[in-house]
Amino acid sequence: MSSINYDERIPNNVDLSNDKRLKRALEKWQPRFIDWWKGVGPQVFSNNDIYLRTAVSVDRDGWAQFGHVKMPEYRWGIFLADREPDRVIPSGDDAGKPVWQSVPGEHRNALKRLIVTQADTEPGSVEQQRWLANTAPSLYDARNLFQVNVEEGRHLWAMVYLLQAYFGRDGREEADELLERRSGDEDKPRILDAFNQPCSDWLTFFCFATFTDRDGKYQLGALAESAFDPLSRTCRFMLTEEAHHLSVGQGGMERILRRSAQLSKLDPNGSARGQGGIDLDTIQRYVNYWYAYSVDLFGSEISSNAADFFAAGLKGRWGEAKSHTEHSALNQFKIIPVVENGRMVDREVPLRNTMNELLREEYMKDCARVVKAWNRALKKEGVSFQITLPNRRFYRRQGVYKDHHFSPDGTLIGEETWIKNKNNWLPTDEERAYVVSLMKPVHEVGQCAHWIAPPKRGINKMPFAYEYVRH
Ligand code: BYC
């Protein structure tokens, strides 16, 4: 097991204390990070004691230590999963050769771009969520939000470590710029679209944590298959933390769905809204919106970038080393339906160029599993309403479908049909305003807002009625 210096301000297993240059770079970056955190990170309970999990090492006892901490004093660490001896490049033209411990010159720009794109999402999401605790439906939820936030902060640290340790001066400049872009800013927005969308209510947050964080899981999974070993090891450790973020999303949505089902049964018109809750079809429209934005994060269905990344071994497929037997993806094809002359036709595309789509399909299967669990919960509450995921072509702004309209079942439709039905398929302004109007803080221990069911369990075997936030 890697040795860890617990006394350092930056817990790590990268031997930071013996790497003076890196330590200097990170120590210089750290106060800027703290300024960024204070400026655009969580703005509510920002100096209160929060019951948080901190990673102080990668082993079983160390990766999840719980205790009350003030967020600006959180110890953001740098951890790589342990090195796998004899690891070889899992895929692409150099599959089977030893992995790289430094960055090959010919792949420097592409790798840097991938790391910066990944890194940029982390502070982006924290900025999006900075006011949310103001309207937390319970202290348990506020705590979960903060846990997600500090871990996104740690994921930023993880990527900044790679930039500073392996990309010299350009890497340091990129690390600085990560603190300068801002979610939703007109001049300096975050790189990927989903991270520029506002997150002003908890239904949005839970959709985001279910669907957008889940893109993170799959992108990190693809980067965990990278030939650049430090990136692979970093992503493998990040994936252990990602599971909690996904459960915050899935669990939060399930609690809203259950409550909405209960309220709709109490209402003479069958409307949860009539009883101060959120209608199930409103929830469906939020799901449509956030699923579409998250599906976009995989990039284009047909992508020469993706083919190049795969060929070079920079990214692999989901489970590349363990679940695939053929690692070149050459002389194989995948059918991608595209629009030609106003109708759908199947196009045969070399498999390497469809790597984004292959990853998206893994993601879609996982989302379908989540929706199935929600629907089981709805059924148990005794309502017939079921959530469905829209087709992958619905409401896209990236990729081969972006210039066309599709209904949620994936049918190609014209502009007129789109305009006529848009408000049935996506949240309306009125509906969003209503959801926002429900967002009133519930900051008392053991209390929960009316529009969401309390969770069945607390955190780390603590009860729901626990002082997760001391205020
Ligand atoms: N928005 O061939 P294309 C997470 C750009 S989430 C805006 O389609 P490519 C997290 C693309 O950059 C995981 N732009 O795509 C979740 C390219 O631009 P340039 C984040 C987009 O390159 C919640 C152009 O369109 N991780 O961790 O094959 C909370 C055409 O490119 C978008 C990563 O993204 C978009 N949605 O793949 C916290 C992994 N999509 O270069 C955290 C690293 C595409 O022509 N990134 N574009 O200017 C990648 O692997 C790839 O960059 C992408 C795009 C999959 C994103």
Coordinates of C-alpha atoms and ligand atoms in Angstrom, one line a residue:
M1 CA 0.0 0.0 0.0
S2 CA 1.3 3.5 -0.9
S3 CA 2.6 5.5 2.1
I4 CA 0.7 8.6 3.0
N5 CA 1.8 11.6 4.9
Y6 CA -1.2 12.4 7.1
D7 CA 0.5 15.5 8.6
E8 CA 0.5 17.4 5.3
R9 CA -2.1 20.0 4.6
I10 CA -2.7 18.2 1.3
P11 CA -3.2 14.5 2.1
N12 CA -1.7 12.5 -0.7
N13 CA -0.1 9.3 -1.9
V14 CA 2.0 11.0 -4.6
D15 CA 5.0 11.6 -2.4
L16 CA 4.4 15.3 -2.5
S17 CA 6.8 16.2 0.3
N18 CA 9.7 15.0 -1.7
D19 CA 8.7 16.7 -4.9
K20 CA 9.7 20.3 -4.1
R21 CA 8.7 21.8 -7.5
L22 CA 5.2 20.2 -7.5
K23 CA 4.7 21.1 -3.9
R24 CA 5.5 24.7 -4.6
A25 CA 3.2 24.8 -7.6
L26 CA 0.3 23.3 -5.6
E27 CA 0.9 25.5 -2.6
K28 CA 0.8 28.5 -4.9
W29 CA -2.4 27.3 -6.4
Q30 CA -4.1 26.3 -3.1
P31 CA -4.8 29.9 -1.9
R32 CA -6.3 30.8 -5.3
F33 CA -8.5 27.7 -5.0
I34 CA -9.6 28.8 -1.5
D35 CA -10.4 32.3 -2.8
W36 CA -12.4 30.7 -5.7
W37 CA -14.2 28.4 -3.2
K38 CA -15.1 31.3 -0.9
G39 CA -16.2 33.4 -3.9
V40 CA -18.3 31.0 -5.9
G41 CA -18.4 27.8 -3.9
P42 CA -21.2 27.0 -1.3
Q43 CA -22.5 30.4 -0.1
V44 CA -24.7 29.0 2.7
F45 CA -23.5 27.4 5.9
S46 CA -20.1 28.2 4.4
N47 CA -18.4 28.4 7.8
N48 CA -20.5 25.9 9.7
D49 CA -19.5 22.5 10.8
I50 CA -20.7 19.9 8.3
Y51 CA -20.7 16.1 8.8
L52 CA -18.4 15.2 5.9
R53 CA -16.4 12.3 4.5
T54 CA -12.8 13.0 3.9
A55 CA -10.3 10.8 2.0
V56 CA -7.0 10.6 3.8
S57 CA -5.7 7.5 2.0
V58 CA -6.8 5.0 -0.7
D59 CA -7.2 2.0 1.6
R60 CA -10.4 0.8 3.1
D61 CA -10.1 2.6 6.4
G62 CA -8.8 5.8 4.9
W63 CA -10.9 6.7 1.9
A64 CA -14.0 7.6 3.9
Q65 CA -13.4 9.2 7.3
F66 CA -16.4 11.0 8.7
G67 CA -16.5 14.0 11.0
H68 CA -17.7 17.6 11.3
V69 CA -15.6 20.0 9.3
K70 CA -15.8 23.6 8.1
M71 CA -15.8 23.4 4.3
P72 CA -12.9 25.9 3.7
E73 CA -10.8 23.8 6.1
Y74 CA -11.6 20.5 4.2
R75 CA -8.4 18.6 3.4
W76 CA -8.6 18.3 -0.4
G77 CA -6.2 15.5 -1.1
I78 CA -4.5 13.9 -4.1
F79 CA -4.9 10.2 -4.5
L80 CA -4.1 7.8 -7.2
A81 CA -5.3 4.2 -7.1
D82 CA -2.4 1.9 -6.4
R83 CA -0.2 1.1 -9.4
E84 CA -1.0 -2.2 -11.2
P85 CA 2.4 -3.9 -11.8
D86 CA 2.9 -4.8 -15.5
R87 CA -0.2 -2.8 -16.7
V88 CA -0.2 -2.6 -20.5
I89 CA -2.0 -0.2 -22.9
P90 CA -5.5 -1.7 -23.0
S91 CA -6.5 -0.6 -26.6
G92 CA -5.7 1.1 -29.8
D93 CA -2.7 0.9 -32.1
D94 CA -0.3 0.2 -29.2
A95 CA -2.4 -2.2 -27.3
G96 CA -0.3 -4.6 -25.2
K97 CA 2.7 -2.3 -24.9
P98 CA 3.7 -0.9 -21.5
V99 CA 1.7 2.0 -20.2
W100 CA 3.2 5.5 -20.1
Q101 CA 4.5 7.0 -16.8
S102 CA 5.1 10.3 -18.6
V103 CA 3.4 12.1 -21.4
P104 CA 4.6 11.2 -24.9
G105 CA 5.3 14.4 -26.9
E106 CA 3.0 13.5 -29.8
H107 CA 0.0 13.0 -27.5
R108 CA 0.6 16.0 -25.2
N109 CA -2.0 18.4 -26.6
A110 CA -4.8 15.8 -26.9
L111 CA -4.2 14.5 -23.4
K112 CA -4.0 18.0 -22.0
R113 CA -7.3 18.8 -23.7
L114 CA -9.0 15.7 -22.3
I115 CA -7.8 16.5 -18.8
V116 CA -8.8 20.1 -19.0
T117 CA -12.2 19.2 -20.3
Q118 CA -12.7 16.7 -17.4
A119 CA -11.3 19.2 -14.9
D120 CA -13.5 22.1 -16.0
T121 CA -16.7 20.2 -15.1
E122 CA -15.7 19.9 -11.5
P123 CA -15.6 23.6 -10.5
G124 CA -18.4 24.2 -13.0
S125 CA -20.8 22.0 -11.0
V126 CA -19.8 23.6 -7.7
E127 CA -20.6 27.1 -9.1
Q128 CA -23.9 25.9 -10.4
Q129 CA -24.9 24.7 -7.0
R130 CA -23.6 27.5 -4.8
W131 CA -26.9 28.9 -3.5
L132 CA -28.8 25.6 -3.3
A133 CA -28.3 25.0 0.5
N134 CA -30.4 28.2 1.0
T135 CA -33.4 26.1 0.2
A136 CA -32.3 22.7 1.3
P137 CA -35.3 20.4 2.1
S138 CA -33.5 19.0 5.1
L139 CA -30.1 19.2 6.8
Y140 CA -29.4 15.7 5.5
D141 CA -29.8 17.0 2.0
A142 CA -27.7 20.1 2.6
R143 CA -25.0 17.8 3.9
N144 CA -25.2 15.6 0.8
L145 CA -24.9 18.6 -1.4
F146 CA -21.8 19.7 0.5
Q147 CA -20.3 16.3 0.3
V148 CA -20.7 16.3 -3.5
N149 CA -19.3 19.8 -3.7
V150 CA -16.2 19.1 -1.6
E151 CA -15.5 15.9 -3.7
E152 CA -16.0 17.8 -7.0
G153 CA -13.4 20.2 -5.5
R154 CA -11.1 17.2 -4.8
H155 CA -11.6 15.9 -8.3
L156 CA -10.5 19.3 -9.5
W157 CA -7.4 18.9 -7.3
A158 CA -6.8 15.5 -8.9
M159 CA -6.8 16.9 -12.4
V160 CA -4.7 20.0 -11.4
Y161 CA -2.2 17.6 -9.9
L162 CA -1.9 15.9 -13.3
L163 CA -1.6 19.2 -15.2
Q164 CA 1.1 20.6 -12.8
A165 CA 3.1 17.4 -12.4
Y166 CA 3.1 16.3 -16.1
F167 CA 2.5 19.3 -18.3
G168 CA 5.0 21.9 -17.1
R169 CA 4.3 25.6 -17.6
D170 CA 1.3 25.1 -19.9
G171 CA -0.2 22.8 -17.3
R172 CA 0.2 25.4 -14.6
E173 CA -1.5 28.0 -16.9
E174 CA -4.4 25.6 -17.6
A175 CA -4.7 25.0 -13.8
D176 CA -5.0 28.8 -13.3
E177 CA -7.6 29.1 -16.0
L178 CA -9.7 26.4 -14.4
L179 CA -10.3 28.9 -11.6
E180 CA -11.1 31.8 -14.0
R181 CA -13.9 30.3 -16.2
R182 CA -17.4 30.6 -14.6
S183 CA -20.5 28.6 -15.1
G184 CA -22.9 30.5 -17.3
D185 CA -20.6 33.4 -17.9
E186 CA -21.0 35.0 -21.3
D187 CA -17.4 35.7 -21.8
K188 CA -15.7 32.9 -20.0
P189 CA -18.2 30.0 -19.7
R190 CA -17.4 26.4 -18.6
I191 CA -16.4 24.2 -21.6
L192 CA -19.3 21.8 -21.8
D193 CA -22.9 23.0 -22.1
A194 CA -24.5 21.1 -19.2
F195 CA -22.2 23.0 -16.8
N196 CA -23.5 26.4 -17.9
Q197 CA -27.2 25.6 -17.1
P198 CA -28.6 27.2 -14.0
C199 CA -29.3 24.9 -11.0
S200 CA -31.7 26.9 -8.9
D201 CA -33.9 24.2 -7.4
W202 CA -33.5 20.7 -5.9
L203 CA -35.5 18.9 -8.6
T204 CA -32.8 20.1 -11.0
F205 CA -30.0 19.2 -8.6
F206 CA -31.3 15.6 -8.2
C207 CA -31.7 15.3 -12.0
F208 CA -28.2 16.7 -12.5
A209 CA -26.7 14.3 -9.9
T210 CA -28.5 11.3 -11.5
F211 CA -27.9 12.1 -15.1
T212 CA -25.0 14.5 -15.4
D213 CA -22.8 13.0 -12.7
R214 CA -23.5 9.6 -14.3
D215 CA -21.8 10.9 -17.5
G216 CA -18.8 11.6 -15.2
K217 CA -18.8 7.9 -14.2
Y218 CA -18.6 6.8 -17.8
Q219 CA -16.1 9.4 -18.9
L220 CA -13.9 8.6 -15.9
G221 CA -14.3 4.9 -16.8
A222 CA -13.1 5.6 -20.3
L223 CA -10.1 7.6 -19.0
A224 CA -9.4 4.8 -16.5
E225 CA -8.5 2.8 -19.5
S226 CA -5.9 5.3 -20.7
A227 CA -2.4 4.4 -21.7
F228 CA -1.2 7.4 -19.5
D229 CA -1.0 5.5 -16.3
P230 CA -1.2 8.5 -13.8
L231 CA -4.5 9.5 -15.5
S232 CA -5.9 6.0 -15.3
R233 CA -5.0 5.6 -11.6
T234 CA -6.4 9.0 -10.8
C235 CA -9.7 8.2 -12.5
R236 CA -9.9 4.8 -10.8
F237 CA -9.8 6.5 -7.4
M238 CA -12.3 9.2 -8.4
L239 CA -14.8 6.5 -9.4
T240 CA -15.0 5.3 -5.8
E241 CA -16.3 8.7 -4.8
E242 CA -18.6 9.1 -7.8
A243 CA -20.9 6.3 -6.5
H244 CA -22.1 8.5 -3.6
H245 CA -23.0 11.4 -5.9
L246 CA -25.1 9.1 -8.1
S247 CA -26.9 7.7 -5.1
V248 CA -27.7 11.3 -3.9
G249 CA -29.3 11.9 -7.3
Q250 CA -31.2 8.6 -7.6
G251 CA -32.3 8.6 -4.0
G252 CA -33.4 12.3 -4.1
M253 CA -35.5 11.7 -7.3
E254 CA -37.0 8.6 -5.8
R255 CA -38.0 10.5 -2.6
I256 CA -39.7 13.2 -4.8
L257 CA -41.5 10.6 -6.9
R258 CA -42.8 8.8 -3.8
R259 CA -44.0 12.0 -2.2
S260 CA -45.7 13.1 -5.5
A261 CA -47.4 9.8 -5.8
Q262 CA -48.6 10.0 -2.2
L263 CA -49.9 13.5 -2.7
S264 CA -51.6 12.8 -6.0
K265 CA -53.6 10.0 -4.3
L266 CA -54.8 12.4 -1.6
D267 CA -55.9 15.0 -4.2
P268 CA -59.5 14.9 -5.6
N269 CA -58.1 15.7 -9.1
G270 CA -55.1 13.3 -8.7
S271 CA -52.7 16.2 -8.8
A272 CA -49.7 16.4 -6.5
R273 CA -49.5 20.1 -7.2
G274 CA -53.0 20.5 -5.8
Q275 CA -51.6 19.2 -2.5
G276 CA -48.4 21.4 -2.6
G277 CA -46.2 18.9 -4.3
I278 CA -44.7 18.4 -7.8
D279 CA -46.8 16.7 -10.5
L280 CA -45.4 13.5 -11.9
D281 CA -45.5 14.8 -15.4
T282 CA -43.5 17.9 -14.4
I283 CA -40.9 15.5 -13.1
Q284 CA -41.0 13.7 -16.4
R285 CA -40.3 16.9 -18.2
Y286 CA -37.3 17.7 -16.0
V287 CA -36.0 14.1 -16.7
N288 CA -36.4 14.8 -20.4
Y289 CA -34.4 18.0 -20.2
W290 CA -31.5 16.8 -18.1
Y291 CA -31.2 13.4 -19.8
A292 CA -30.9 15.2 -23.2
Y293 CA -28.3 17.6 -21.8
S294 CA -26.3 14.7 -20.3
V295 CA -26.5 12.5 -23.4
D296 CA -24.9 15.5 -25.2
L297 CA -21.9 15.3 -23.0
F298 CA -20.6 12.2 -24.9
G299 CA -19.9 14.3 -28.0
S300 CA -20.8 13.4 -31.5
E301 CA -22.0 9.9 -32.6
I302 CA -19.5 10.1 -35.4
S303 CA -16.2 11.6 -34.2
S304 CA -12.8 11.6 -35.7
N305 CA -11.5 13.0 -32.3
A306 CA -12.9 9.9 -30.6
A307 CA -11.3 7.7 -33.2
D308 CA -7.9 9.4 -32.6
F309 CA -8.2 9.2 -28.8
F310 CA -8.9 5.5 -29.1
A311 CA -6.2 4.8 -31.7
A312 CA -3.6 6.5 -29.5
G313 CA -4.8 4.7 -26.3
L314 CA -5.8 8.0 -24.6
K315 CA -9.3 6.7 -23.9
G316 CA -10.7 3.2 -24.0
R317 CA -14.2 1.7 -24.1
W318 CA -16.1 1.0 -20.9
G319 CA -14.4 -2.0 -19.3
E320 CA -11.9 -2.2 -22.1
A321 CA -9.2 -4.3 -20.4
K322 CA -11.6 -6.6 -18.5
S323 CA -14.7 -7.0 -20.7
H324 CA -13.4 -6.8 -24.3
T325 CA -11.3 -9.4 -26.0
E326 CA -10.5 -7.5 -29.3
H327 CA -8.8 -4.2 -28.6
S328 CA -8.0 -2.7 -32.0
A329 CA -11.6 -2.0 -33.1
L330 CA -10.3 -2.1 -36.6
N331 CA -12.2 -3.5 -39.6
Q332 CA -15.4 -3.3 -37.6
F333 CA -18.4 -1.1 -38.2
K334 CA -21.4 0.2 -36.3
I335 CA -24.7 1.4 -37.8
I336 CA -25.6 5.0 -36.9
P337 CA -29.0 6.2 -38.0
V338 CA -28.6 9.7 -39.5
V339 CA -31.0 12.2 -41.2
E340 CA -30.6 12.5 -45.0
N341 CA -32.9 14.4 -47.2
G342 CA -35.5 14.7 -44.5
R343 CA -35.6 11.0 -43.5
M344 CA -33.7 8.5 -41.3
V345 CA -31.1 6.3 -43.0
D346 CA -28.7 3.9 -41.5
R347 CA -25.0 4.8 -42.1
E348 CA -22.3 2.2 -41.6
V349 CA -19.4 3.9 -39.7
P350 CA -16.0 2.5 -38.8
L351 CA -16.2 1.4 -35.1
R352 CA -13.4 3.7 -34.0
N353 CA -15.3 6.7 -35.1
T354 CA -18.3 5.6 -33.0
M355 CA -16.5 5.4 -29.6
N356 CA -18.6 8.3 -28.2
E357 CA -21.8 6.4 -29.1
L358 CA -20.6 3.1 -27.6
L359 CA -19.9 4.9 -24.3
R360 CA -23.2 6.7 -24.5
E361 CA -25.0 3.3 -25.0
E362 CA -23.4 2.0 -21.8
Y363 CA -24.5 5.1 -20.0
M364 CA -28.1 4.8 -21.4
K365 CA -28.3 1.2 -20.1
D366 CA -27.3 2.4 -16.6
C367 CA -29.9 5.2 -16.7
A368 CA -32.6 2.7 -17.8
R369 CA -31.7 0.6 -14.7
V370 CA -32.2 3.7 -12.5
V371 CA -35.5 4.5 -14.0
K372 CA -36.7 1.0 -13.5
A373 CA -36.0 1.3 -9.8
W374 CA -37.9 4.6 -9.7
N375 CA -40.8 3.0 -11.4
R376 CA -40.8 0.1 -8.9
A377 CA -41.1 2.7 -6.1
L378 CA -44.0 4.4 -8.0
K379 CA -45.8 1.1 -8.3
K380 CA -45.3 0.4 -4.6
E381 CA -47.0 3.7 -3.9
G382 CA -50.0 2.5 -5.9
V383 CA -49.9 4.8 -8.9
S384 CA -49.8 3.7 -12.5
F385 CA -47.6 6.6 -13.7
Q386 CA -44.2 5.5 -15.0
I387 CA -41.1 7.6 -15.8
T388 CA -39.7 7.0 -19.3
L389 CA -36.4 8.1 -20.7
P390 CA -36.6 10.0 -24.0
N391 CA -34.9 8.6 -27.1
R392 CA -31.2 9.6 -27.5
R393 CA -32.1 11.8 -30.4
F394 CA -34.5 14.0 -28.4
Y395 CA -33.6 17.7 -27.8
R396 CA -29.9 17.4 -28.8
R397 CA -27.5 20.2 -29.2
Q398 CA -24.4 18.2 -30.0
G399 CA -23.8 15.5 -32.6
V400 CA -25.5 14.3 -35.7
Y401 CA -29.1 15.0 -34.6
K402 CA -28.6 18.5 -33.4
D403 CA -30.0 20.3 -36.4
H404 CA -33.3 18.3 -36.4
H405 CA -36.3 17.9 -34.2
F406 CA -37.3 14.5 -32.7
S407 CA -40.2 13.6 -30.4
P408 CA -39.3 11.8 -27.1
D409 CA -39.9 8.4 -28.8
G410 CA -37.2 9.3 -31.4
T411 CA -39.4 10.1 -34.4
L412 CA -38.1 12.7 -36.8
I413 CA -40.6 15.6 -36.7
G414 CA -40.9 19.0 -38.4
E415 CA -40.5 22.5 -36.8
E416 CA -44.3 23.0 -36.5
T417 CA -44.9 19.7 -34.6
W418 CA -41.9 20.6 -32.3
I419 CA -43.3 24.0 -31.5
K420 CA -46.8 22.6 -30.9
N421 CA -45.5 19.9 -28.5
K422 CA -42.5 21.5 -26.8
N423 CA -44.3 22.4 -23.7
N424 CA -45.5 18.9 -23.2
W425 CA -42.0 17.6 -23.4
L426 CA -39.8 20.1 -21.7
P427 CA -40.4 22.1 -18.4
T428 CA -42.3 25.4 -19.1
D429 CA -41.2 28.7 -17.5
E430 CA -44.4 28.6 -15.4
E431 CA -43.6 25.1 -14.2
R432 CA -40.0 26.0 -13.3
A433 CA -41.3 29.0 -11.4
Y434 CA -43.7 26.8 -9.5
V435 CA -40.9 24.3 -8.6
V436 CA -38.7 27.2 -7.5
S437 CA -41.6 28.6 -5.4
L438 CA -41.7 25.3 -3.4
M439 CA -38.0 25.7 -2.4
K440 CA -38.3 26.9 1.2
P441 CA -35.5 26.0 3.5
V442 CA -36.0 23.3 6.1
H443 CA -33.0 23.7 8.4
E444 CA -34.2 22.0 11.6
V445 CA -32.8 18.7 12.6
G446 CA -35.0 15.8 11.6
Q447 CA -37.4 17.9 9.6
C448 CA -38.1 17.5 5.9
A449 CA -39.9 19.6 3.2
H450 CA -43.4 18.7 2.3
W451 CA -42.7 18.0 -1.5
I452 CA -40.1 15.3 -0.8
A453 CA -40.3 12.1 1.3
P454 CA -37.7 11.9 4.0
P455 CA -34.9 9.3 3.3
K456 CA -35.2 5.8 4.7
R457 CA -31.7 6.0 6.2
G458 CA -29.2 8.6 7.3
I459 CA -25.5 8.9 6.5
N460 CA -22.8 6.5 7.8
K461 CA -25.4 4.7 10.1
M462 CA -26.5 8.0 11.6
P463 CA -30.2 8.6 11.9
F464 CA -32.0 11.1 9.6
A465 CA -32.6 13.2 12.7
Y466 CA -28.9 14.0 13.2
E467 CA -27.1 17.4 13.2
Y468 CA -25.5 17.0 9.8
V469 CA -25.0 20.7 9.7
R470 CA -24.3 22.5 13.0
H471 CA -25.8 26.0 12.9
Ligands
BYC1 N1 -20.8 20.8 -24.9 O1 -16.2 15.0 -31.9 P1 -16.9 15.8 -30.8 C1 -18.2 15.0 -14.9 C2 -17.3 19.8 -28.4 S1 -18.9 14.9 -16.5 C3 -20.0 21.7 -25.5 O2 -18.4 15.8 -30.9 P2 -15.3 14.6 -28.9 C4 -19.0 15.6 -13.9 C5 -16.0 19.1 -28.4 O3 -15.2 19.4 -27.2 C6 -17.6 14.2 -17.5 N2 -19.1 21.2 -26.4 O4 -16.6 15.3 -29.4 C7 -20.4 15.6 -13.9 C8 -15.3 19.5 -29.7 O5 -14.8 20.8 -29.5 P3 -13.4 21.2 -30.3 C9 -16.7 15.1 -18.2 C10 -19.0 19.9 -26.7 O6 -14.1 15.5 -28.9 C11 -21.1 16.2 -12.9 C12 -16.5 19.5 -30.6 O7 -17.7 19.7 -29.8 N3 -15.6 14.4 -18.8 O8 -17.2 14.5 -14.7 O9 -15.1 13.3 -29.5 C13 -20.4 17.0 -11.9 C14 -16.7 18.3 -31.5 O10 -16.3 17.2 -30.8 C15 -19.9 19.0 -26.1 C16 -15.2 14.5 -20.1 O11 -15.8 15.2 -20.8 C17 -20.8 19.5 -25.2 N4 -21.7 18.7 -24.5 O12 -15.7 14.4 -27.4 C18 -19.1 17.1 -12.0 C19 -14.1 13.7 -20.5 N5 -19.6 17.8 -26.7 O13 -12.3 20.4 -29.8 C20 -18.3 16.4 -12.9 C21 -13.1 14.4 -21.4 C22 -18.7 18.0 -27.6 O14 -13.7 20.9 -31.8 N6 -13.7 14.9 -22.6 N7 -18.3 19.2 -27.6 O15 -13.3 22.7 -29.9 C23 -13.9 14.1 -23.7 O16 -13.7 12.9 -23.7 C24 -14.4 14.7 -24.9 O17 -13.9 16.0 -25.0 C25 -15.9 14.8 -25.1 C26 -16.2 15.3 -26.5 C27 -16.5 13.4 -24.9 C28 -16.6 15.8 -24.2

